[in-house]
Amino acid sequence: MDSRRRIVAPSQKKIAQEICSEAEVAIGFNQSMVSKMYNGLDVPVCNNTIDAINSWIEKEENNS
């Protein structure tokens, strides 16, 4: 059995949706931005986006 099948990882689209739901105001954050951040190509500069990302990270750490 392939060990990769046992790993349950959220999709980039789902991560983007969860981050947007953490935002207090509407932010333009999508799967493409998640991919760029993951690959170290881009980092958001909007404070609302950064706050939403930090909130999502804290929520994920507390759920672990």
PDB file of C-alpha atoms in Angstrom:
ATOM      1  CA  MET A   1       0.000   0.000   0.000  1.00  0.00           C
ATOM      2  CA  ASP A   2       1.254   3.439  -0.872  1.00  0.00           C
ATOM      3  CA  SER A   3       2.018   5.347   2.351  1.00  0.00           C
ATOM      4  CA  ARG A   4       1.057   8.637   0.698  1.00  0.00           C
ATOM      5  CA  ARG A   5      -2.576   7.547   0.639  1.00  0.00           C
ATOM      6  CA  ARG A   6      -2.702   7.598   4.440  1.00  0.00           C
ATOM      7  CA  ILE A   7      -1.715  11.245   4.651  1.00  0.00           C
ATOM      8  CA  VAL A   8      -4.683  13.578   4.815  1.00  0.00           C
ATOM      9  CA  ALA A   9      -3.629  17.044   3.716  1.00  0.00           C
ATOM     10  CA  PRO A  10      -5.944  19.935   2.953  1.00  0.00           C
ATOM     11  CA  SER A  11      -5.928  21.292  -0.561  1.00  0.00           C
ATOM     12  CA  GLN A  12      -4.542  24.729  -1.324  1.00  0.00           C
ATOM     13  CA  LYS A  13      -8.055  25.822  -2.285  1.00  0.00           C
ATOM     14  CA  LYS A  14      -9.434  24.728   1.098  1.00  0.00           C
ATOM     15  CA  ILE A  15      -6.602  26.497   2.919  1.00  0.00           C
ATOM     16  CA  ALA A  16      -7.317  29.695   0.975  1.00  0.00           C
ATOM     17  CA  GLN A  17     -11.020  29.449   1.835  1.00  0.00           C
ATOM     18  CA  GLU A  18     -10.246  28.918   5.520  1.00  0.00           C
ATOM     19  CA  ILE A  19      -7.884  31.910   5.573  1.00  0.00           C
ATOM     20  CA  CYS A  20     -10.522  34.084   3.910  1.00  0.00           C
ATOM     21  CA  SER A  21     -13.044  33.006   6.533  1.00  0.00           C
ATOM     22  CA  GLU A  22     -10.640  34.195   9.251  1.00  0.00           C
ATOM     23  CA  ALA A  23     -10.470  37.703   7.744  1.00  0.00           C
ATOM     24  CA  GLU A  24     -12.493  40.493   9.319  1.00  0.00           C
ATOM     25  CA  VAL A  25     -12.890  42.149   5.909  1.00  0.00           C
ATOM     26  CA  ALA A  26     -12.990  40.702   2.403  1.00  0.00           C
ATOM     27  CA  ILE A  27      -9.505  39.813   1.172  1.00  0.00           C
ATOM     28  CA  GLY A  28      -8.392  38.678  -2.252  1.00  0.00           C
ATOM     29  CA  PHE A  29      -6.684  35.451  -1.235  1.00  0.00           C
ATOM     30  CA  ASN A  30      -6.864  32.308  -3.363  1.00  0.00           C
ATOM     31  CA  GLN A  31      -5.172  29.000  -4.161  1.00  0.00           C
ATOM     32  CA  SER A  32      -2.569  30.736  -6.289  1.00  0.00           C
ATOM     33  CA  MET A  33      -1.416  32.839  -3.343  1.00  0.00           C
ATOM     34  CA  VAL A  34      -1.186  29.750  -1.114  1.00  0.00           C
ATOM     35  CA  SER A  35       0.993  28.100  -3.764  1.00  0.00           C
ATOM     36  CA  LYS A  36       3.235  31.164  -4.087  1.00  0.00           C
ATOM     37  CA  MET A  37       3.682  31.375  -0.317  1.00  0.00           C
ATOM     38  CA  TYR A  38       4.393  27.640  -0.043  1.00  0.00           C
ATOM     39  CA  ASN A  39       7.059  27.904  -2.734  1.00  0.00           C
ATOM     40  CA  GLY A  40       8.561  31.053  -1.215  1.00  0.00           C
ATOM     41  CA  LEU A  41       7.768  33.175  -4.249  1.00  0.00           C
ATOM     42  CA  ASP A  42       5.475  35.773  -2.707  1.00  0.00           C
ATOM     43  CA  VAL A  43       4.372  37.093   0.669  1.00  0.00           C
ATOM     44  CA  PRO A  44       1.262  39.244   1.165  1.00  0.00           C
ATOM     45  CA  VAL A  45       1.778  42.843   2.233  1.00  0.00           C
ATOM     46  CA  CYS A  46      -1.815  43.696   3.154  1.00  0.00           C
ATOM     47  CA  ASN A  47      -2.228  43.830   6.939  1.00  0.00           C
ATOM     48  CA  ASN A  48      -5.724  42.304   6.751  1.00  0.00           C
ATOM     49  CA  THR A  49      -4.360  39.332   4.819  1.00  0.00           C
ATOM     50  CA  ILE A  50      -1.425  38.886   7.186  1.00  0.00           C
ATOM     51  CA  ASP A  51      -3.765  39.031  10.195  1.00  0.00           C
ATOM     52  CA  ALA A  52      -6.039  36.398   8.627  1.00  0.00           C
ATOM     53  CA  ILE A  53      -3.070  34.114   7.884  1.00  0.00           C
ATOM     54  CA  ASN A  54      -1.740  34.480  11.428  1.00  0.00           C
ATOM     55  CA  SER A  55      -5.193  33.749  12.831  1.00  0.00           C
ATOM     56  CA  TRP A  56      -5.487  30.638  10.654  1.00  0.00           C
ATOM     57  CA  ILE A  57      -2.027  29.430  11.727  1.00  0.00           C
ATOM     58  CA  GLU A  58      -2.889  29.866  15.419  1.00  0.00           C
ATOM     59  CA  LYS A  59      -6.167  27.993  14.905  1.00  0.00           C
ATOM     60  CA  GLU A  60      -4.365  25.126  13.158  1.00  0.00           C
ATOM     61  CA  GLU A  61      -1.700  24.909  15.880  1.00  0.00           C
ATOM     62  CA  ASN A  62      -4.379  24.756  18.574  1.00  0.00           C
ATOM     63  CA  ASN A  63      -6.204  21.974  16.732  1.00  0.00           C
ATOM     64  CA  SER A  64      -3.111  19.763  16.550  1.00  0.00           C
TER      65      SER A  64
END
